Tab-separated table of C-alpha atoms in Angstrom:
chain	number	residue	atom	x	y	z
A	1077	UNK	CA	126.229	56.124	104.484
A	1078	UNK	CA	127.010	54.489	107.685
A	1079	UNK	CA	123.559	53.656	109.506
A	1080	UNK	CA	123.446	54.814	112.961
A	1081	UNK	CA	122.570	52.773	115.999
A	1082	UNK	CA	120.086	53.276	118.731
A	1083	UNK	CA	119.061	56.230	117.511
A	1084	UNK	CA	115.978	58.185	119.201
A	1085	UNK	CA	113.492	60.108	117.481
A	1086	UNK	CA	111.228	62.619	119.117
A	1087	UNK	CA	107.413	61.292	119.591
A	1088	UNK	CA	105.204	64.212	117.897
A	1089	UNK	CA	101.835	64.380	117.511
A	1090	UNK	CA	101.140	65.242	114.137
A	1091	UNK	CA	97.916	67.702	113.004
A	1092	UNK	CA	97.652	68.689	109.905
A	1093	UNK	CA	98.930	71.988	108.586
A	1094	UNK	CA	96.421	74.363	107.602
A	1095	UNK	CA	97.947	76.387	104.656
A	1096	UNK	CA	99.047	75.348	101.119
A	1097	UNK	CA	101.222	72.592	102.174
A	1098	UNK	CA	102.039	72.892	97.942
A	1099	UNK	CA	102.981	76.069	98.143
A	1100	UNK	CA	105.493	75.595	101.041
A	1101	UNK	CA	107.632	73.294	98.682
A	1102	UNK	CA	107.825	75.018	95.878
A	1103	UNK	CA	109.134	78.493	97.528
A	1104	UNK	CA	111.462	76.229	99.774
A	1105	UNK	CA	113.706	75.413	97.277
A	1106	UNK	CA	116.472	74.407	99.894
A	1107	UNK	CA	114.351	71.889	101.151
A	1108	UNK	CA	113.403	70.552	98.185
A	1109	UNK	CA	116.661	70.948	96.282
A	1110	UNK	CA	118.131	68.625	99.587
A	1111	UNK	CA	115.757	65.983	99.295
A	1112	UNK	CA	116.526	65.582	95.667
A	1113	UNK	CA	120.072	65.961	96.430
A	1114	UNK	CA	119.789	62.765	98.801
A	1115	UNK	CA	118.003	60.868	97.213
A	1116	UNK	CA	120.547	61.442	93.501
A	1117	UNK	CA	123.652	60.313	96.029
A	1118	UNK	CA	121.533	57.202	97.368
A	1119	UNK	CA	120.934	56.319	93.862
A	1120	UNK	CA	117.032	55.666	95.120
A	1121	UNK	CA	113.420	57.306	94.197
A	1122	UNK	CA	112.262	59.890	95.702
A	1123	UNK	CA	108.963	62.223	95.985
A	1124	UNK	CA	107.155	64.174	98.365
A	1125	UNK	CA	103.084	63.680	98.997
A	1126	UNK	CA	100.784	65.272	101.221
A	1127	UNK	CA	99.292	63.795	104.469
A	1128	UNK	CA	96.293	62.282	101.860
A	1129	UNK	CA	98.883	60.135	99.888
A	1130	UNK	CA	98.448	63.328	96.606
A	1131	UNK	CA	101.764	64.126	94.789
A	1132	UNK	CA	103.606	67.992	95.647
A	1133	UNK	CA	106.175	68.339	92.813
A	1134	UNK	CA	107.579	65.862	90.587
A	1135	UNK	CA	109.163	62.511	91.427
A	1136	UNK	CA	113.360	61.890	91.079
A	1137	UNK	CA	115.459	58.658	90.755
A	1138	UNK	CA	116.918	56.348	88.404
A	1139	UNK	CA	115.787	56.803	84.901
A	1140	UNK	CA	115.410	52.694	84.366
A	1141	UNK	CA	111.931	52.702	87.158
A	1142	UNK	CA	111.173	56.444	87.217
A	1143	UNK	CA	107.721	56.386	84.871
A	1144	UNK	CA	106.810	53.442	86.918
A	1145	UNK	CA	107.577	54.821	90.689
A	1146	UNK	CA	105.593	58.447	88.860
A	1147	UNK	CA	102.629	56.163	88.020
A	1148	UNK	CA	102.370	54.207	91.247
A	1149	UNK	CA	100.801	57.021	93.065
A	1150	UNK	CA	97.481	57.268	91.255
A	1151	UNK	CA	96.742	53.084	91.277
A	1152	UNK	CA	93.990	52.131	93.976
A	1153	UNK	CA	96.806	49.429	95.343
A	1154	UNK	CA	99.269	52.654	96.139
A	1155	UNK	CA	96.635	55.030	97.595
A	1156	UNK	CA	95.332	51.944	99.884
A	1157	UNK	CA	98.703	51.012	100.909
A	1158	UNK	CA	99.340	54.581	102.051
A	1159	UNK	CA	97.081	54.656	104.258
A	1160	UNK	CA	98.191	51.805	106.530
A	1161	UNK	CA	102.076	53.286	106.101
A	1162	UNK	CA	100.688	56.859	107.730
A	1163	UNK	CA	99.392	55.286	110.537
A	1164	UNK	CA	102.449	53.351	110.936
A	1165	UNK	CA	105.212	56.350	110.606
A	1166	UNK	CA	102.861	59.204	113.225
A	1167	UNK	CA	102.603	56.161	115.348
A	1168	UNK	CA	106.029	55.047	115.601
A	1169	UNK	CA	107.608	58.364	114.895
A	1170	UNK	CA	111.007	56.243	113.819
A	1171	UNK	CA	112.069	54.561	110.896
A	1172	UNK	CA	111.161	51.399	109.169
A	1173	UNK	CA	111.006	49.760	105.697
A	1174	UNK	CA	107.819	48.873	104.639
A	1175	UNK	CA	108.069	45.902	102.090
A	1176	UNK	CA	104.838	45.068	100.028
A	1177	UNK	CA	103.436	41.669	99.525
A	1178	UNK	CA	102.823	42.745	95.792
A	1179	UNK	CA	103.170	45.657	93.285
A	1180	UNK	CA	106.992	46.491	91.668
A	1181	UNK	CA	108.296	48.246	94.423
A	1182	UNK	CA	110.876	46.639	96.354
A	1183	UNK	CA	110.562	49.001	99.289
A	1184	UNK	CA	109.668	52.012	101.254
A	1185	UNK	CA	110.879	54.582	103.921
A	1186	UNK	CA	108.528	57.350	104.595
A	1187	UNK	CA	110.020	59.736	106.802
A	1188	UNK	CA	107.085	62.985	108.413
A	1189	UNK	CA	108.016	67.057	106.866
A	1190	UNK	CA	106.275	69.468	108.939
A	1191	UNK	CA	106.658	72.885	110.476
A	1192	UNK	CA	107.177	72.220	114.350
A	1193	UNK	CA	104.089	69.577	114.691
A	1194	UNK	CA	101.925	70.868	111.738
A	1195	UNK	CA	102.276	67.828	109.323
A	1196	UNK	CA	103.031	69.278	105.756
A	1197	UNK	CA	103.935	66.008	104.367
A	1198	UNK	CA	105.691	62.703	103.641
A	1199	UNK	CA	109.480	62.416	101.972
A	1200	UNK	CA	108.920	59.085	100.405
A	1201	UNK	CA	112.282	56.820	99.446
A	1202	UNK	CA	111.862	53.564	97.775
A	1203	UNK	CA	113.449	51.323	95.602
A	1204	UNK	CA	112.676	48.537	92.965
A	1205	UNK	CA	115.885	46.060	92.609
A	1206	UNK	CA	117.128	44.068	95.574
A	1207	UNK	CA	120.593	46.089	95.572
A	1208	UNK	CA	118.506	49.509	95.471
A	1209	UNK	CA	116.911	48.065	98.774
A	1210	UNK	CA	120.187	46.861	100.572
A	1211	UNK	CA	120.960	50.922	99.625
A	1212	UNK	CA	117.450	51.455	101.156
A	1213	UNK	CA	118.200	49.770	104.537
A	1214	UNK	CA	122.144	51.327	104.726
A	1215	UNK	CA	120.034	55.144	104.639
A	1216	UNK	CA	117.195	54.544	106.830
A	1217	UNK	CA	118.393	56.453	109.463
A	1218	UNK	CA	119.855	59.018	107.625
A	1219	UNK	CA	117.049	59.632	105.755
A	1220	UNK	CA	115.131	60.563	108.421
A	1221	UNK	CA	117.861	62.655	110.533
A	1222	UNK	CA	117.712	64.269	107.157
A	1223	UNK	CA	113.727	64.878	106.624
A	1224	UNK	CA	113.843	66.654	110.371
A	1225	UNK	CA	116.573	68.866	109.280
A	1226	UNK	CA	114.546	70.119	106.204
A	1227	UNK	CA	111.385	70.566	108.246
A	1228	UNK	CA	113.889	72.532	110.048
A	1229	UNK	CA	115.156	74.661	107.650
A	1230	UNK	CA	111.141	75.144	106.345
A	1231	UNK	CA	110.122	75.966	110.029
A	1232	UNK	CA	113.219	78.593	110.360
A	1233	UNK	CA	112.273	80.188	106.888
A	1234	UNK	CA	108.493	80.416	107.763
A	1235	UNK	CA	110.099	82.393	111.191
A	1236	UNK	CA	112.065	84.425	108.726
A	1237	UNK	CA	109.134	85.793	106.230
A	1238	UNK	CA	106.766	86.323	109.066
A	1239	UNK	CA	109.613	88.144	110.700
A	1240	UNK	CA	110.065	89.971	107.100
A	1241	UNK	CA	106.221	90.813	106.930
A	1242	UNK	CA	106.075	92.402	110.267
A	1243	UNK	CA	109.111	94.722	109.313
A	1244	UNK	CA	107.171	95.350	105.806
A	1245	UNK	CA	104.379	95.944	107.820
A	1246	UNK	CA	106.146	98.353	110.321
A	1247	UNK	CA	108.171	100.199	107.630
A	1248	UNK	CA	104.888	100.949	105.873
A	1249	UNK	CA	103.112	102.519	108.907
A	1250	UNK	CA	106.106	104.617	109.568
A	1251	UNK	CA	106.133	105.876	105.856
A	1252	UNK	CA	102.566	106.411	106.367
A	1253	UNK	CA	102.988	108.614	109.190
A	1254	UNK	CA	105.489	110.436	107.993
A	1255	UNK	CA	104.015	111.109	104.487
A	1256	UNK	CA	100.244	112.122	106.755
A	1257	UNK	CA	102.863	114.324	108.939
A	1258	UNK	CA	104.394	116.129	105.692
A	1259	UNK	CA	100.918	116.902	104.251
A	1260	UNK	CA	100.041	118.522	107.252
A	1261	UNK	CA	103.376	120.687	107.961
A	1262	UNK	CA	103.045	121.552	104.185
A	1263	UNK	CA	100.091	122.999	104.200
A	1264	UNK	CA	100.967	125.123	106.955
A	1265	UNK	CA	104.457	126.005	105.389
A	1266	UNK	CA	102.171	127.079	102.511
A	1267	UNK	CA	100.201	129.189	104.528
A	1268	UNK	CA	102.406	130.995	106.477
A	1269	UNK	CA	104.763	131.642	103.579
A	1270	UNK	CA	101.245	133.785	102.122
A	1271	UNK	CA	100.792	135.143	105.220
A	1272	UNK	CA	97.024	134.023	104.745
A	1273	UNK	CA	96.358	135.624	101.222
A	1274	UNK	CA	95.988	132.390	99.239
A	1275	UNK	CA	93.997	130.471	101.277
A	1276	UNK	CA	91.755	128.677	99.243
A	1277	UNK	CA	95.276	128.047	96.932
A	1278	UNK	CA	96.617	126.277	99.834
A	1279	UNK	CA	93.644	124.370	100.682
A	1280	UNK	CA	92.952	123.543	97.195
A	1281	UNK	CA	96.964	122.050	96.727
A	1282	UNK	CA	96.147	120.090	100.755
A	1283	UNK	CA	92.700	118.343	99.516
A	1284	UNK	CA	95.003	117.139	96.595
A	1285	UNK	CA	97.443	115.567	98.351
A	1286	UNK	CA	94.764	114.341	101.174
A	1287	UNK	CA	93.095	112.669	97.954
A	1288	UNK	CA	95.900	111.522	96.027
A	1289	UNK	CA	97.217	109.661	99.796
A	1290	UNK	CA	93.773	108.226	100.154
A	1291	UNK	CA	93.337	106.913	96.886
A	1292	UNK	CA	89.984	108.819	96.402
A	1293	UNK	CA	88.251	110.358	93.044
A	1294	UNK	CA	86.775	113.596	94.709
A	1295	UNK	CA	87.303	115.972	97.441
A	1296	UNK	CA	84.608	118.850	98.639
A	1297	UNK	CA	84.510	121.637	100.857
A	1298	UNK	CA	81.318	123.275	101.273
A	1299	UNK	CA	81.471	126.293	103.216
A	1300	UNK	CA	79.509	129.947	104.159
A	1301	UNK	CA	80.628	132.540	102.041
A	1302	UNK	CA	80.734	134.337	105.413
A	1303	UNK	CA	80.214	134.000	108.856
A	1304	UNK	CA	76.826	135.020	108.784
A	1305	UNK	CA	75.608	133.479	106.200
A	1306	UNK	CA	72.866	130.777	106.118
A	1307	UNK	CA	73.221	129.230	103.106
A	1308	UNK	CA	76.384	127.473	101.122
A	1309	UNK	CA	78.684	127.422	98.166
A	1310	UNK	CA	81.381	125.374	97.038
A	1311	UNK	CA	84.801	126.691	98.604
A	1312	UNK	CA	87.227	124.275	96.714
A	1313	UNK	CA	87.435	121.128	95.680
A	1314	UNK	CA	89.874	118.235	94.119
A	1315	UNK	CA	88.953	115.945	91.248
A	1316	UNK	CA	91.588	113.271	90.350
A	1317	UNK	CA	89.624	112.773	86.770
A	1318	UNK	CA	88.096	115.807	85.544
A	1319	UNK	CA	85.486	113.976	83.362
A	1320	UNK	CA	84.099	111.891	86.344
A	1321	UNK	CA	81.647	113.306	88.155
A	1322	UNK	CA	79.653	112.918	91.139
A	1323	UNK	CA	76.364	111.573	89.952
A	1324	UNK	CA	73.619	113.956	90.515
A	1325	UNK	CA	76.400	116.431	92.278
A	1326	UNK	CA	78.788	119.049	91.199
A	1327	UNK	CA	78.375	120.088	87.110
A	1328	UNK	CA	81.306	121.167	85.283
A	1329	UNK	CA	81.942	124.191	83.157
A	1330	UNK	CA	84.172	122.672	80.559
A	1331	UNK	CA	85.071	125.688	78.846
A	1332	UNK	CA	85.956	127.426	81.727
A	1333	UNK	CA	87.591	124.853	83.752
A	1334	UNK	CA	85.458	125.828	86.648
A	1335	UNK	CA	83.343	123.582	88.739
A	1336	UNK	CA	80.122	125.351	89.632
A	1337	UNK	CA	76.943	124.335	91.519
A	1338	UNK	CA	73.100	125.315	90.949
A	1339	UNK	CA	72.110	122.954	93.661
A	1340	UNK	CA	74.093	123.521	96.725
A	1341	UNK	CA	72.116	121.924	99.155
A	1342	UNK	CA	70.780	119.216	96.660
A	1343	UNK	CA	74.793	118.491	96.053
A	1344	UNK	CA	75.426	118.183	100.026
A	1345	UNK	CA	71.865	116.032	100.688
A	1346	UNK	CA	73.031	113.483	98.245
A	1347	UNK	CA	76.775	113.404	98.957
A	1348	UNK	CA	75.556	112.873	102.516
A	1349	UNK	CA	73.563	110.197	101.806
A	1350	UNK	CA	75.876	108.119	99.875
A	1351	UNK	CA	77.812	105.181	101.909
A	1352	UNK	CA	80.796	105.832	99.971
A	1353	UNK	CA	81.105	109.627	101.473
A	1354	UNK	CA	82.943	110.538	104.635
A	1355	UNK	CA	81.529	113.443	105.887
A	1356	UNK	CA	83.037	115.777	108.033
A	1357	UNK	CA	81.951	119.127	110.215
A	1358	UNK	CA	84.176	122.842	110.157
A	1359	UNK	CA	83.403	124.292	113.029
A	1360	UNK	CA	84.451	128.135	113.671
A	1361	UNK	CA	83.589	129.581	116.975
A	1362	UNK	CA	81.915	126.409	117.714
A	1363	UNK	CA	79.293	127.062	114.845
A	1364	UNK	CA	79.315	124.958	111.671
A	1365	UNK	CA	80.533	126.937	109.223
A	1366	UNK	CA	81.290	123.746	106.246
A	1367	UNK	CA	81.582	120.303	105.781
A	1368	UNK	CA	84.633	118.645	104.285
A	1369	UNK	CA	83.527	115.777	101.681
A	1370	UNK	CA	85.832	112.565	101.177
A	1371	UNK	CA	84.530	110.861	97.629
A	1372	UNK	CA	85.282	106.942	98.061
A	1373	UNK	CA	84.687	104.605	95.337
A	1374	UNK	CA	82.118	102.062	96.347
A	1375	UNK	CA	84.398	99.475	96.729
A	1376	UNK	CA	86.465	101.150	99.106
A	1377	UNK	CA	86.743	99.779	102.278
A	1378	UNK	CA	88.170	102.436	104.867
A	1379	UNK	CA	90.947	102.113	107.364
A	1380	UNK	CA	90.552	103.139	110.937
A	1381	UNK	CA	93.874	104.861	110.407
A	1382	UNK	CA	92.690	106.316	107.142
A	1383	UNK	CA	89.651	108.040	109.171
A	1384	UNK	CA	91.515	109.187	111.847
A	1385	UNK	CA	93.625	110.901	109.283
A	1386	UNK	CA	90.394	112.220	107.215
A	1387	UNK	CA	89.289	113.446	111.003
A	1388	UNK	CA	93.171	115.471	111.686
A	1389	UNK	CA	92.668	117.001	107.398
A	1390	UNK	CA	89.024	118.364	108.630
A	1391	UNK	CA	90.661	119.776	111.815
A	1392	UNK	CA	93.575	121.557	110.001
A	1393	UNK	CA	91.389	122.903	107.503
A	1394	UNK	CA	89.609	124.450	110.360
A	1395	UNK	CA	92.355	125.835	111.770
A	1396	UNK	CA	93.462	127.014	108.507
A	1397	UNK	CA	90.269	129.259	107.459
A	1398	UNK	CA	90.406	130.414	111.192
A	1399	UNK	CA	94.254	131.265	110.494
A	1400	UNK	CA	93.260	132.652	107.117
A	1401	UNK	CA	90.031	135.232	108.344
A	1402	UNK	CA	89.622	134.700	112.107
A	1403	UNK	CA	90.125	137.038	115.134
A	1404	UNK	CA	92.498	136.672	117.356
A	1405	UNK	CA	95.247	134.580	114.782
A	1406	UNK	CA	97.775	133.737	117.113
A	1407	UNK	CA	95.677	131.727	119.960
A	1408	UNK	CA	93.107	130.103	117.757
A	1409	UNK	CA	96.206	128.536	115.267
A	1410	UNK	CA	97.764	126.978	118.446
A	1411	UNK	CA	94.642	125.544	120.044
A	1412	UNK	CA	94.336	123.925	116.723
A	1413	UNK	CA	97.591	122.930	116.064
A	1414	UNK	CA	97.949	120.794	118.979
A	1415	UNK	CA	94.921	119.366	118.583
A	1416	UNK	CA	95.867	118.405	114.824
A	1417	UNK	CA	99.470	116.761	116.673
A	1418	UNK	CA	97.516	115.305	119.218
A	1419	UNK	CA	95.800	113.113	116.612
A	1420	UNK	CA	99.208	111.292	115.655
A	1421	UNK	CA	99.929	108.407	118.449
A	1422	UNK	CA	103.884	108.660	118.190
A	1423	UNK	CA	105.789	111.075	120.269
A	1424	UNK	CA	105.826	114.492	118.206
A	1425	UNK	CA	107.615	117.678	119.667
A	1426	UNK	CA	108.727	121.067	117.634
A	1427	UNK	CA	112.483	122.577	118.597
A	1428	UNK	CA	114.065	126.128	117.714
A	1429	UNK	CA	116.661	125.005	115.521
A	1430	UNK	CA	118.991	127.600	117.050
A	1431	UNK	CA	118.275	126.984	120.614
A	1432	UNK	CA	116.920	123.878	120.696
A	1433	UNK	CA	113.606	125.044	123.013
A	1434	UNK	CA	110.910	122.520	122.541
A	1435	UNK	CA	108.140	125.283	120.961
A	1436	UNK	CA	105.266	122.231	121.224
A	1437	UNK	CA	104.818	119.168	122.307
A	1438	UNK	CA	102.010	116.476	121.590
A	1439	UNK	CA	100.018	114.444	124.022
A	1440	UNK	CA	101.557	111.398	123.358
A	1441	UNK	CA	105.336	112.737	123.787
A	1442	UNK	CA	104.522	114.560	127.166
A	1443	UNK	CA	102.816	111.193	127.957
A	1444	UNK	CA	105.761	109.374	127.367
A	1445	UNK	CA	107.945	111.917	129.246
A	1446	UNK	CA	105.328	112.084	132.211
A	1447	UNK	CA	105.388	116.235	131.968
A	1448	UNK	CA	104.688	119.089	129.752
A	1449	UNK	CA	107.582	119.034	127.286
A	1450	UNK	CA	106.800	122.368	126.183
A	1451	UNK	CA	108.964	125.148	126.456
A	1452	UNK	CA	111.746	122.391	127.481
A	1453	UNK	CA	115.139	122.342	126.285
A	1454	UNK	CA	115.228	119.422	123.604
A	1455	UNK	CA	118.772	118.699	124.508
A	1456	UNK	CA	117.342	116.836	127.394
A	1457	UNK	CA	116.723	114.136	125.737
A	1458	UNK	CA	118.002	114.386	122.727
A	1459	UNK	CA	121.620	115.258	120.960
A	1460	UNK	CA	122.424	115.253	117.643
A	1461	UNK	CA	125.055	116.157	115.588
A	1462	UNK	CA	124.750	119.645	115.289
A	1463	UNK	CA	124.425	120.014	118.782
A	1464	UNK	CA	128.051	118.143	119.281
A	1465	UNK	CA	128.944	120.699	117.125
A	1466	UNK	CA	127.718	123.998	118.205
A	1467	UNK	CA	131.321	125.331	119.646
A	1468	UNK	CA	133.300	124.916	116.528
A	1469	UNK	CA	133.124	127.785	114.424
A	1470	UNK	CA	131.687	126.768	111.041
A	1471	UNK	CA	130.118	123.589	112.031
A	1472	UNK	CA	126.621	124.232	112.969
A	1473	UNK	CA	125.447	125.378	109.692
A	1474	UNK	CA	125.718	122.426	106.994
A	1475	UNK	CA	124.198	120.099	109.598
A	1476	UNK	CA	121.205	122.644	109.787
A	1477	UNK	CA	120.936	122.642	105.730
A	1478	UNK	CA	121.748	119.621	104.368
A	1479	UNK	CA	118.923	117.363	104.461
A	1480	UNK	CA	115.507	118.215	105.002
A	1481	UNK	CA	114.193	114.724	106.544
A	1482	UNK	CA	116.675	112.973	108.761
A	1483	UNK	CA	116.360	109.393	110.083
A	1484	UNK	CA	118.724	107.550	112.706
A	1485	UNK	CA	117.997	105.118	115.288
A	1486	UNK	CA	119.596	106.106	118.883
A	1487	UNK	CA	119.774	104.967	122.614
A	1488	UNK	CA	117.953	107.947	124.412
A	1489	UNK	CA	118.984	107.648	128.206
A	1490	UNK	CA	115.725	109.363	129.409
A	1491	UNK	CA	113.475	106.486	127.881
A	1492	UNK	CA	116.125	103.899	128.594
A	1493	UNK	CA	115.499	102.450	125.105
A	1494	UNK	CA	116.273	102.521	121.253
A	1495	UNK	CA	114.284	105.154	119.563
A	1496	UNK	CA	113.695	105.235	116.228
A	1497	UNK	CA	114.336	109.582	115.445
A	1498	UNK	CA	113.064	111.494	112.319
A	1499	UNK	CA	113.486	115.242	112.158
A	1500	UNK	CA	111.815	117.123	109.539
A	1501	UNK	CA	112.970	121.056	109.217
A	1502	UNK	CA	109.468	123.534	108.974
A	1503	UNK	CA	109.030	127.101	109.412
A	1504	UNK	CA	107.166	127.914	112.918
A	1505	UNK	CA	104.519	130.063	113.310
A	1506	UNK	CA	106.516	133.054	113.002
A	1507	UNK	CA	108.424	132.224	110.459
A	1508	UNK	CA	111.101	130.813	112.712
A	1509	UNK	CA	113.379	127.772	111.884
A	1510	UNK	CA	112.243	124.681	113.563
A	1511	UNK	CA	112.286	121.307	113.617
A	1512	UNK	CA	109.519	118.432	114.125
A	1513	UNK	CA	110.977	115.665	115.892
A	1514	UNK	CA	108.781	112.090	115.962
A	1515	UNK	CA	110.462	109.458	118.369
A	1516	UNK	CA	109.192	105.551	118.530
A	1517	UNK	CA	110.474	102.787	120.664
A	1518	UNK	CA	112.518	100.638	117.948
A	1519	UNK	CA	110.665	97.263	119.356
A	1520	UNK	CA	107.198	99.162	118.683
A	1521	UNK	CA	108.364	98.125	114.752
């Protein structure tokens, strides 16, 4: 290798990284696999050690001085040594061959690894014969154009897995609200499809699914058998183990495979009292009429985005019973249903599938469009296949049928951005076919 002349090296002022500088080397195998790669060609030793002078991975090089170089790091000579070299290399921030005065080794080049100016390390080269040292001088330079490309290539692939994480991250919360956004259009699905007959079926099937999301053992709702009455009884309620209980709770009938209570308001005190218990009021003409029980284990620590969801569950089921047995169906389901939308912080608006008329909007999607969307025409702002399609006979259909949940990413002129677009095909209130749309900015990822 041809050593270059005049070469400058940028002056950095080193501090030391704070993570597993370990850990760094072993998942980098393209660093590491270069360094040992150099030094095999150079026909030198080589290792890496952390700013204190302590070995990361194994040491490489001749087999004739390669237990001796391996040993060299844990004598009191070495680790004394070491220190004077550090100071040297973060001062200079260029190469140089050290020589010792005494000890086996015939030289050194330490060269700085690090991610931008966070010092992970030292690539140490160094040789024992006088021709391994001639070899030494002809790479200096090389060696540490070299050691900056692999902090490189460690800085890029940090960039790379945070970059990685935060789509990981992203991806998650959109599953999450789309799974939270199914339970909820379920539910209602159920309900309508029973026309309000099998109420306590369909809440039964959403605390379930509420539970099984959450990861929790038990689910409650405690509610007047009437409107009148004063005191309570268990409505329904989800178990994810049958033979757990809630200490000092809810007793099981076994035999029957039927949960019963003799101690309604001795259940509710103690469930109330317990830190692990989300507790939450049903309200029905602004008089509490239940209270909707999330079961956590102890060690459960709760999301904010978990309780907001627990919040939206106890408004739907609200709106639910009200659907179910209130007066006055019609207006009391869509006060509630928008505010059960409203809880969800992405744009959300409901289309006629056949005309496209936006039936509802949420807050955040008239928000972003600085108006009312409801009672819009969708097309406004957004056009999809089977609206390209609508005047040629036969078309329209398959698109309507074919998949239930739908996800493409789009320019949408009227936000003057990428939008990431799911559609998810429901039944309206009516019966009628619809479609919830949820729209994101693509950057909000």
């Amino acid at each position: 290798m041809e050593q270059m002349q005049n070469k400058q090296w940028p002056k950095i002022k080193y501090t030391e990284y704070e993570g597993d500088n370990a850990a760094v080397f072993q998942t980098d195998s393209y660093a590491v696999k270069t360094m040992k790669g150099f030094a095999k060609l150079s026909k030198l030793y080589s290792c890496v050690v952390d700013p204190n002078g302590k070995l990361i991975g194994t040491p490489v090089g001749p087999a004739t001085n390669l237990g001796a170089f391996y040993d060299l790091f844990e004598t009191p000579i070495y680790k004394q040594y070491y220190m004077r070299i550090k100071e040297v290399v973060l001062e200079r921030c260029s190469p140089k061959l050290f020589v010792p005065n005494e000890g086996p080794v015939g030289a050194f080049s330490v060269a700085p690894i690090a991610i931008k100016d966070k010092l992970l390390g030292f690539w140490v080269l160094a040789s024992y014969t006088e021709e391994e040292t001639k070899q030494l001088k002809l790479v200096l330079d090389d060696h540490w154009d070299v050691a900056y490309a692999v902090s490189d290539v460690i800085y890029k692939n940090r960039v790379i897995e945070a970059e990685m994480e935060k789509a990981r991250s992203a991806g998650q919360r959109l599953e999450d609200e789309l799974i939270r956004t199914g339970i909820v259009n379920k539910a209602w699905n159920r309900l309508n499809q029973g026309h309000g007959r099998n109420i306590d079926e369909v809440l039964t099937k959403l605390l379930a699914e509420v539970g099984q999301y959450l990861g929790l053992p038990q689910v409650y709702l405690y509610a007047k058998p009437n409107y009148g009455a004063r005191d309570y009884d268990l409505r329904v309620h989800w178990v994810a183990d049958e033979t757990r209980l809630q200490s000092g709770g809810i007793q099981e009938n076994t035999e029957q495979h039927d949960v019963v209570s003799t101690h309604i308001l001795e259940d509710m005190f103690m469930l109330e009292q317990s830190p692990a218990v989300q507790t939450y009021p049903i309200l029905i003409n602004d008089t509490l009429y239940g209270k909707l029980y999330y079961v956590a284990d102890d060690t459960k620590i709760w999301a904010q985005k978990d309780l907001a969801f627990a919040r939206t569950i106890s408004v739907l089921v609200q709106s639910m019973i009200e659907f179910a047995e209130g007066d006055d169906i019609l207006r009391r389901v869509n006060n509630h249903l928008i505010e059960t939308y409203n809880n969800f912080n992405v744009g959300i608006f409901i289309r006629d599938a056949v005309s496209g008329e936006v039936l509802f909007s949420n807050a955040a999607m008239n928000e972003m469009l600085g108006q009312d969307f409801t009672g819009g025409d969708s097309r406004e702002i957004l056009t999809d296949l089977r609206d390209r399609f609508d005047n040629i006979g036969g078309m329209r259909k398959p698109f309507i049928t074919k998949e239930r949940v739908v996800s493409w990413r789009s320019y949408i002129q009227r936000f003057d951005s990428i939008m990431d677009i799911t559609e998810i095909q429901m039944e309206w209130l009516k019966g009628e076919q619809a479609s919830l749309i949820i729209l994101r900015k693509a950057n909000d990822l």
